[in-house]
Coordinates of C-alpha atoms and ligand atoms in Angstrom, one line a residue:
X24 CA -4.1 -43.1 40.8
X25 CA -6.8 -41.4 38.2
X26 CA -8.4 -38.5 39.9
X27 CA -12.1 -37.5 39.2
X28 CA -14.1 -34.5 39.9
X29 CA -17.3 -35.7 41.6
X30 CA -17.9 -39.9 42.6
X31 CA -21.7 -40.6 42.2
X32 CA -22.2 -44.1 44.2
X33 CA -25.2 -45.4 42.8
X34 CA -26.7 -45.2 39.6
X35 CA -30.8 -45.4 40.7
X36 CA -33.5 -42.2 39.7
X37 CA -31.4 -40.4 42.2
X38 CA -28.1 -41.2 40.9
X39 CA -29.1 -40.7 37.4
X40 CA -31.0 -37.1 38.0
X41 CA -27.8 -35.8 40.0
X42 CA -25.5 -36.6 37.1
X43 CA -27.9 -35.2 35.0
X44 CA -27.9 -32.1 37.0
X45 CA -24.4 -31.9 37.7
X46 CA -23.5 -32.7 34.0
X47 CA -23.6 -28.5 33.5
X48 CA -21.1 -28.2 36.6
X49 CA -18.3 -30.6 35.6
X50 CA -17.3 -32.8 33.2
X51 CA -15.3 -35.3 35.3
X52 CA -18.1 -37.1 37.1
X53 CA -17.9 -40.9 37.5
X54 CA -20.7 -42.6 38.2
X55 CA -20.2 -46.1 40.1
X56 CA -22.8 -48.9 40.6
X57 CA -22.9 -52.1 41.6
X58 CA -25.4 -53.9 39.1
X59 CA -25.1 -54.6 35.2
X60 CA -27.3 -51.8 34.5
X61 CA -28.9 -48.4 35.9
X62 CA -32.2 -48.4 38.0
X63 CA -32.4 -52.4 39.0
X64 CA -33.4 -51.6 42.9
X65 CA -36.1 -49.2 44.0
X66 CA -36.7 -47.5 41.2
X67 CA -37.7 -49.9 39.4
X68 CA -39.6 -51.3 41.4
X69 CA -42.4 -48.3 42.7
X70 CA -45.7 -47.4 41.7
X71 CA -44.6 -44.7 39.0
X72 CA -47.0 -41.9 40.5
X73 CA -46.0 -38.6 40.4
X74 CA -47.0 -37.3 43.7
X75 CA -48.1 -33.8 44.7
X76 CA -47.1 -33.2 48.2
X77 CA -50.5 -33.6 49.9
X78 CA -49.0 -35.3 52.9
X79 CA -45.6 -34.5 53.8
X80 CA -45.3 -32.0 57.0
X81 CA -45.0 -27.9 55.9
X82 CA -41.3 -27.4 54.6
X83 CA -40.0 -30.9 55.2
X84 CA -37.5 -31.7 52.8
X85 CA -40.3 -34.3 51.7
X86 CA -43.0 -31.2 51.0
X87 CA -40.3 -29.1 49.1
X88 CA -38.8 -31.8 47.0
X89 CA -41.9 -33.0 45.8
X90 CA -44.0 -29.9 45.3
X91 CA -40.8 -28.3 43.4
X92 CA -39.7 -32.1 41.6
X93 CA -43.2 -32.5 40.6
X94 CA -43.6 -29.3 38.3
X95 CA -39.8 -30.1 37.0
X96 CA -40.6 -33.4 35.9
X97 CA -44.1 -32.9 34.7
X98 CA -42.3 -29.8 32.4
X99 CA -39.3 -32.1 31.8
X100 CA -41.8 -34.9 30.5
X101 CA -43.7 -32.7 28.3
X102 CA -40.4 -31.0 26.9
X103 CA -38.4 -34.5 26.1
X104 CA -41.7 -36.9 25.1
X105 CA -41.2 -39.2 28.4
X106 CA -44.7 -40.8 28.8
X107 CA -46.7 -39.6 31.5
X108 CA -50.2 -39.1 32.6
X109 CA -51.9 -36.4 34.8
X110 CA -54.7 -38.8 35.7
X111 CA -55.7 -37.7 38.9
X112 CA -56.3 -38.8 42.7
X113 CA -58.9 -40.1 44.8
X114 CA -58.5 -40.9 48.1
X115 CA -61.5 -42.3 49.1
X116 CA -63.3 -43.3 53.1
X117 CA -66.2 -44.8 54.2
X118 CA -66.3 -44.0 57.4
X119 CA -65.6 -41.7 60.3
X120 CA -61.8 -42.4 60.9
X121 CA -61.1 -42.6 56.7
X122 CA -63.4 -39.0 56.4
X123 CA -60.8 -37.3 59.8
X124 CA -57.6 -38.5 57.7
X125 CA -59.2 -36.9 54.7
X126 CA -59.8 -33.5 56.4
X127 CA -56.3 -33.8 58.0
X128 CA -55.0 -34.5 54.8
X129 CA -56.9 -31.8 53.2
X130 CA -55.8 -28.9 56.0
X131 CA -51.9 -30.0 55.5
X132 CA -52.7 -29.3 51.5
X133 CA -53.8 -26.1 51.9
X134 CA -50.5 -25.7 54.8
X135 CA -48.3 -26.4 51.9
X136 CA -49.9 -24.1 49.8
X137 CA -51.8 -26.7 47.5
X138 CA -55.1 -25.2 46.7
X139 CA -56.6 -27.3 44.4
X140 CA -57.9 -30.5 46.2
X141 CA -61.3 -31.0 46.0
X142 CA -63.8 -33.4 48.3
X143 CA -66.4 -35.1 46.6
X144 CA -69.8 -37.0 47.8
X145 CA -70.9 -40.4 46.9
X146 CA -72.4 -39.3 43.7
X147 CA -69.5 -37.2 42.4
X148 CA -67.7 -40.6 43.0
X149 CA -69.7 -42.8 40.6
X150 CA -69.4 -39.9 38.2
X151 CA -66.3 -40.1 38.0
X152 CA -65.3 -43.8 38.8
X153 CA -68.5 -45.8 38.6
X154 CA -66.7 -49.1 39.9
X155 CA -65.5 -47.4 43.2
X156 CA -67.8 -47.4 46.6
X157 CA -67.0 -44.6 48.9
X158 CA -69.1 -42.1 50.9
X159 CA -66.3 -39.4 50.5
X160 CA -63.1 -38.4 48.8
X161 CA -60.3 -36.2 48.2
X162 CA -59.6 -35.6 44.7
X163 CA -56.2 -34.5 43.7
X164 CA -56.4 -33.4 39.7
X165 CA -52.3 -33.0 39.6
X166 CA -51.7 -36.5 40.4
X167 CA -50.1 -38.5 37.5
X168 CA -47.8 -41.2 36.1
X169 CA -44.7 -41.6 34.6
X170 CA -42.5 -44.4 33.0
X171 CA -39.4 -44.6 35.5
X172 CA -37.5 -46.3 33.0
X173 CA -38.1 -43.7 30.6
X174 CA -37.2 -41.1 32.8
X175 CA -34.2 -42.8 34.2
X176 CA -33.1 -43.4 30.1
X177 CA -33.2 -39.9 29.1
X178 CA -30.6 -38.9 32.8
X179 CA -28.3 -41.4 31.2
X180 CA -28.6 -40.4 27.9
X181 CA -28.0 -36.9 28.3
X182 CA -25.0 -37.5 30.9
X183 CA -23.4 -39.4 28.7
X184 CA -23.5 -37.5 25.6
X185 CA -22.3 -34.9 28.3
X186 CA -18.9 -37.1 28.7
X187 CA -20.3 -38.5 32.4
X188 CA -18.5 -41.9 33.1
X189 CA -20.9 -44.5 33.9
X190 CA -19.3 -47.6 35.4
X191 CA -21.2 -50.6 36.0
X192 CA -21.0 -54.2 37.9
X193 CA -18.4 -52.6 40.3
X194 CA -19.0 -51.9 43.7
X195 CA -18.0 -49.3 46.2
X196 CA -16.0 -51.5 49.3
X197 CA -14.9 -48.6 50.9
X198 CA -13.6 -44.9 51.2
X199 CA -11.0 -42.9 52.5
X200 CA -10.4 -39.6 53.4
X201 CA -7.0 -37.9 52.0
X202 CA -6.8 -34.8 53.5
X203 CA -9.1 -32.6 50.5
X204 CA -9.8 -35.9 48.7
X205 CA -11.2 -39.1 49.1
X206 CA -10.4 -42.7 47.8
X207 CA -12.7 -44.6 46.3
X208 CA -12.3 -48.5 46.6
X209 CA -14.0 -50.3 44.7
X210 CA -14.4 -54.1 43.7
X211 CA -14.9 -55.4 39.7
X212 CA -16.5 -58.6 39.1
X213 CA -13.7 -60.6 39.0
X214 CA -13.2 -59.7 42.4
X215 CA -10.2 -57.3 41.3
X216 CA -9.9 -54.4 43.3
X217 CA -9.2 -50.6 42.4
X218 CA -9.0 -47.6 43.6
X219 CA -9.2 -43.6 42.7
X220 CA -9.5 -40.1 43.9
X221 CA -12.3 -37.5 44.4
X222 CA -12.8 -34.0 45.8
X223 CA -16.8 -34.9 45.7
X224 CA -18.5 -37.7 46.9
X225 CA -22.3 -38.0 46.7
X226 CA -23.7 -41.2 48.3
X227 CA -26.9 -42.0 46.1
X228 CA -27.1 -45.9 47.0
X229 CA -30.3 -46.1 48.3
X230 CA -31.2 -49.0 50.2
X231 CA -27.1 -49.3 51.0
X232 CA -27.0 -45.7 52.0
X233 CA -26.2 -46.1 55.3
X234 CA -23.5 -48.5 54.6
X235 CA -21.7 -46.1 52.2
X236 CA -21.9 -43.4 54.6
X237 CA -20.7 -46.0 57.4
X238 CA -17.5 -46.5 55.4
X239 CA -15.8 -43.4 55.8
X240 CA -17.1 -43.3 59.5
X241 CA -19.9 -41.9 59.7
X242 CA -21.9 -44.9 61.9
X243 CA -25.2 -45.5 61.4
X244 CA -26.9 -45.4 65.0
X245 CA -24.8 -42.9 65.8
X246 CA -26.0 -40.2 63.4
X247 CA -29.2 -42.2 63.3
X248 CA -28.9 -42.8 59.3
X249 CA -29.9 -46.3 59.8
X250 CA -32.2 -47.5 56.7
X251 CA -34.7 -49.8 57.9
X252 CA -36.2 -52.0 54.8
X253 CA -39.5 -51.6 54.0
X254 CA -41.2 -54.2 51.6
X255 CA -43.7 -53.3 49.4
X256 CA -45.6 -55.9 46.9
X257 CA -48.0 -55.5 44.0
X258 CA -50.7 -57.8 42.5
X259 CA -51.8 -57.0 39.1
X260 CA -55.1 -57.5 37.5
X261 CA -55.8 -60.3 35.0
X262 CA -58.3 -58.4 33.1
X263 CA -57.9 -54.6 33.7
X264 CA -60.7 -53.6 31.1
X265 CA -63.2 -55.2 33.1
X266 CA -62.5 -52.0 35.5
X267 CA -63.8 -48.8 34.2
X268 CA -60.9 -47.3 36.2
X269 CA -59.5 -43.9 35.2
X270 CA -57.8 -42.5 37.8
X271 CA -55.5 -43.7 40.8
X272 CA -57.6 -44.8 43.6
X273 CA -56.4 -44.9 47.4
X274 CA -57.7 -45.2 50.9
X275 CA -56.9 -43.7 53.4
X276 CA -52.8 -43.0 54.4
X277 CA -51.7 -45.3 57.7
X278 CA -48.7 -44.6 59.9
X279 CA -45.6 -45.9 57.3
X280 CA -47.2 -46.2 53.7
X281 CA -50.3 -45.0 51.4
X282 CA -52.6 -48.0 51.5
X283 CA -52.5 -50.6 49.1
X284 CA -53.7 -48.4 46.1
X285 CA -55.1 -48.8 42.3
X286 CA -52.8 -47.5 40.1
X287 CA -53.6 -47.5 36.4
X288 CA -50.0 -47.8 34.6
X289 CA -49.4 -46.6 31.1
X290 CA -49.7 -49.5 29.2
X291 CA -53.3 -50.1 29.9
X292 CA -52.7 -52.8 33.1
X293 CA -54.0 -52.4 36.4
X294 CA -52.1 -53.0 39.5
X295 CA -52.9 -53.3 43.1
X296 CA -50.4 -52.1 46.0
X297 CA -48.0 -51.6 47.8
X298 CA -48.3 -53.2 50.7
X299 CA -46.1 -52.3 53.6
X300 CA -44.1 -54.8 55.9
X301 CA -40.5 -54.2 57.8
X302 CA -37.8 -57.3 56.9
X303 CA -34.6 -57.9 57.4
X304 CA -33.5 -59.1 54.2
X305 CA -33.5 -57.6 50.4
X306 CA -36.0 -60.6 48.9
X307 CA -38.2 -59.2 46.3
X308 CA -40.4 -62.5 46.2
X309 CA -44.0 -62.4 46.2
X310 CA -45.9 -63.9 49.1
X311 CA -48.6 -65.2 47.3
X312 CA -50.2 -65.9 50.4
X313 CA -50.8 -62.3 50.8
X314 CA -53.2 -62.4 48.0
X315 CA -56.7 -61.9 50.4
X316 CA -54.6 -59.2 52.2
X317 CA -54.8 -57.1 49.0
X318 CA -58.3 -58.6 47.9
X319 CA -59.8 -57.5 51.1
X320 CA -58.2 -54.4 51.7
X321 CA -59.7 -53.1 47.8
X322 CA -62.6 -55.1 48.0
X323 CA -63.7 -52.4 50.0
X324 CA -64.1 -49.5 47.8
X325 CA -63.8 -51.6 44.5
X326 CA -66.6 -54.2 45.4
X327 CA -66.6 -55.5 41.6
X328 CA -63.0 -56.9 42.2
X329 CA -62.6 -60.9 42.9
X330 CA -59.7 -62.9 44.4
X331 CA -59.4 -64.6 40.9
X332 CA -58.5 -61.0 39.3
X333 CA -55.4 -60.3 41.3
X334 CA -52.1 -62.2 40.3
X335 CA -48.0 -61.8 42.0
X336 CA -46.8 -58.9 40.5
X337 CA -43.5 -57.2 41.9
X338 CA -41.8 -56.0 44.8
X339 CA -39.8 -53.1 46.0
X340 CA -38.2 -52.1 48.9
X341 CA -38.7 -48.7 50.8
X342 CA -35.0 -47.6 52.4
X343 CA -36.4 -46.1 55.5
X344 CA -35.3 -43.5 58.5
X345 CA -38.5 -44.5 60.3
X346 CA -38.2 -47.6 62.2
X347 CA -41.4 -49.6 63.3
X348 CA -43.6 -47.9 65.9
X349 CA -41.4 -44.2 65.0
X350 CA -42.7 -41.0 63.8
X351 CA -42.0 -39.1 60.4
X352 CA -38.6 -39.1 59.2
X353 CA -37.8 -36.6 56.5
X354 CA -35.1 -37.3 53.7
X355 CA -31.4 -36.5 54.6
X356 CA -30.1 -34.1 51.9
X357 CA -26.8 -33.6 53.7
X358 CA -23.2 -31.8 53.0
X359 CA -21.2 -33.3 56.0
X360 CA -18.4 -30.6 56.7
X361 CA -19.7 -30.8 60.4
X362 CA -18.8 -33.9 60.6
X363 CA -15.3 -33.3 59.5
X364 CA -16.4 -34.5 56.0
X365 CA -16.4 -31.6 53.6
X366 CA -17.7 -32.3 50.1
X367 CA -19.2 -35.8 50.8
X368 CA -23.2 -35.7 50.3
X369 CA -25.1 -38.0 52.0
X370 CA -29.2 -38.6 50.3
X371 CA -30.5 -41.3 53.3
X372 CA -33.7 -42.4 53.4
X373 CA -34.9 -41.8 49.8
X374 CA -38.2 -43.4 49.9
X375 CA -41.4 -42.1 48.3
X376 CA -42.0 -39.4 47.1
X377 CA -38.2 -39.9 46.2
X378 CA -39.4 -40.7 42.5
X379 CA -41.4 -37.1 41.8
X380 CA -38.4 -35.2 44.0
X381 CA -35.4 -36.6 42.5
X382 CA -35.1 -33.5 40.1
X383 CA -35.7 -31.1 42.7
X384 CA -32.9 -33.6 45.0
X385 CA -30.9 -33.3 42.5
X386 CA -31.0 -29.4 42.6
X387 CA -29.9 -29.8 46.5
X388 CA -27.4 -31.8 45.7
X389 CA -26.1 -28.8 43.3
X390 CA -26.4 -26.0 45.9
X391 CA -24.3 -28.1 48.6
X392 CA -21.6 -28.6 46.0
X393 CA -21.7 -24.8 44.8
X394 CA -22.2 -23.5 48.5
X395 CA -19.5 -25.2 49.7
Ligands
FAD624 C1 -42.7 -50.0 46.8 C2 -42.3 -48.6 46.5 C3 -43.2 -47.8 45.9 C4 -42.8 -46.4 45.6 N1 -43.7 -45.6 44.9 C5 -43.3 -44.4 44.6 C6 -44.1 -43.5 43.8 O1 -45.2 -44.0 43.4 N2 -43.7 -42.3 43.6 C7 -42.5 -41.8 44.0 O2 -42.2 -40.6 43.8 N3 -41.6 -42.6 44.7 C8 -42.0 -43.9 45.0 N4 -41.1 -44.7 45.6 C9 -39.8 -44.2 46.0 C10 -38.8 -44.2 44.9 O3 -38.9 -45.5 44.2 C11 -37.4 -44.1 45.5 O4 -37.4 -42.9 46.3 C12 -36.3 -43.9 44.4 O5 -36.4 -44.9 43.5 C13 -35.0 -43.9 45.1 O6 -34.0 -43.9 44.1 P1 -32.5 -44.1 44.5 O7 -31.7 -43.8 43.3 O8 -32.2 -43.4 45.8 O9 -32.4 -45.7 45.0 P2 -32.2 -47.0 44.1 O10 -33.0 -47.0 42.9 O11 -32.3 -48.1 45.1 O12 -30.7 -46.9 43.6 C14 -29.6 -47.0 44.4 C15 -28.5 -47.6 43.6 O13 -27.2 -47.6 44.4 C16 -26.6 -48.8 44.0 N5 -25.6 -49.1 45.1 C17 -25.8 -49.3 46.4 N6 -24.7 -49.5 47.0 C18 -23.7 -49.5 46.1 C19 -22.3 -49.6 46.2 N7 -21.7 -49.9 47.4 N8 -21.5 -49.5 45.1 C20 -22.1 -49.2 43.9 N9 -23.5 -49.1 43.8 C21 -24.2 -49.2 44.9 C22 -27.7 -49.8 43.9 O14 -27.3 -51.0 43.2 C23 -28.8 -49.0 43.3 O15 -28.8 -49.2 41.8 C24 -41.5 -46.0 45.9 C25 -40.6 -46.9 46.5 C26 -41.0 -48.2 46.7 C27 -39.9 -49.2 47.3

């Protein structure tokens, strides 16, 4: 039976930056996913901001991740020519309850050592975004964007010219422990089955996370690794240069998401979400239904926009820790010895800000292998 190194299952942002990563460590990394291609689930299918930490509780693995992943990718981007933008944040309120999650927001900032949010009045707004109606907001200058597929390109790249096995449109079935190693099963197209040996396994399949980690026996509710899906969709705009928009616009955060936000994209376009909903399914249709949902919701600080501007865009799906009606959950970065699983990572519940962190994830991912 062939014998690697380190199994990667999954080959999203996450999969990619750890192979990337690893790529300096060993050479006999095989990377296994399911689709045709790299990056066809959730991260393709985000908003493409690179966040800066404002909101993530003081030395979650959330806060560090993306405070640290942001400054690697934003130096990575400039190093390697992948497009980005440092376009700046406003979040903006226009009323008492938007202004308190502001100041909230503002006070975990400074928590997490990020000095250089700014509020600004009404005026300062139309300065700066003439189309946008707010009494106050929070301005974040190190907010930006960056072309995921890009990014996720130059991982592969450079782990393949590295000698890093990528193997596509095959599908991890199940695992086994062998005392020190594990085997790998795995299903090809065809429906042919194979299987071979690892001393590393690091679970990277997203919304499937739990699954993976469920077939060597680690259960779900047990461990409370169950991912809860998340749907987020996205209008676009018809005519984006009838906005004078410059800069990502949000409201205020609710209990699971962001707030349906503006986000400029690099290509010039305009688009409006996510939304947030829990479902049972992986759909990524477009409820078109949803349409006054977004209008009404953006209407309110963008009072220029009209239903006829918005049009079905795409959808994602957030792989969640936090059920409905549940507090924070933080990212599991996790080297499962305790369990009786040495050298098997588990990354569960990789939703946003898992886009900026996944350099800084990926560093993680490094230590457990080198610490243990
Ligand atoms: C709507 C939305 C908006 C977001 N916005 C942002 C944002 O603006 N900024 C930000 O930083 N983050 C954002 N995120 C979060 C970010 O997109 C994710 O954290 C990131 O893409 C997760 O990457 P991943 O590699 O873990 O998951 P995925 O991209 O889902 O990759 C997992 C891979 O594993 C494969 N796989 C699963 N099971 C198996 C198996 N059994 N065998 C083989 N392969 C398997 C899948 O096919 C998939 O390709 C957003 C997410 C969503 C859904």
């Amino acid at each position: 039976m062939e014998e690697v190194d380190i199994a990667i299952i999954g080959a999203g942002v996450i999969g990619l930056a750890v192979s990337y990563i690893l790529s300096d460590v060993s050479k006999e990394i095989l990377v296994v996913e399911k689709n045709s291609s790299f990056g066809q689930e959730a991260s393709s299918r985000n908003s493409e901001v690179i966040h800066t930490g404002i909101y993530y509780p003081k030395d979650s693995l959330k806060s560090q991740t993306c405070i640290r992943g942001k400054e690697l990718l934003y130096d990575l981007c400039s190093r390697y020519n992948i497009p980005y933008k440092k376009l700046g944040k406003l979040i903006v309120a226009s009323d008492k309850k938007g202004q308190a999650k502001l100041d909230n927001i503002y006070r975990n900032a400074l928590e997490c050592g990020i000095k250089n949010l700014k509020f600004l009045d009404k005026k300062k707004i139309k300065k700066l975004e003439p189309d946008v109606d707010a009494e106050s907001a929070l301005f974040s200058p190190d907010t930006g964007i960056v072309d995921s597929h890009s990014l996720m390109k130059f991982f592969f790249n450079i782990a393949k010219k590295r000698n890093i096995n990528f193997t596509f449109s095959v599908e991890v079935i199940d695992i086994k422990k062998e005392n020190s190693l594990y085997e790998i099963i795995v299903k090809e197209p065809d429906g042919e089955r194979f299987s071979f040996r690892t001393k590393f396994v690091i679970n990277c399949a997203g919304l499937w996370a739990d699954k993976v980690s469920d077939f060597i026996g680690m259960d779900a509710e047990k461990f409370h690794y169950k991912i809860h899906y998340c749907k987020g969709q996205y209008f676009r705009i018809r005519n984006p240069k009838k906005f004078s928009i410059t800069h990502l616009v949000y409201p205020p955060p609710n209990e699971i998401d962001l707030g349906i936000h503006v986000t400029p994209d690099l290509a010039g376009g305009l688009r409006l979400g996510p939304d947030a909903k829990y479902v049972s399914d992986i759909d990524y249709n477009i409820d078109e239904k949803e349409k006054n949902v977004f209008f009404d919701s953006v209407s309110n600080f963008l009072p220029v926009l009209e239903q006829d501007d918005l049009i079905p865009d795409t959808a994602g799906i957030r792989p969640k820790l936090q059920g409905k009606n549940e507090g924070f959950r933080d990212f599991i970065i996790r080297e499962e010895s305790e369990k009786g699983f040495p050298n098997f990572v588990n990354l569960i519940g990789i939703e946003s800000p898992g886009l900026t962190s996944s350099l800084a994830i990926a560093e993680k991912v490094k230590l457990c292998l080198t610490t243990h």
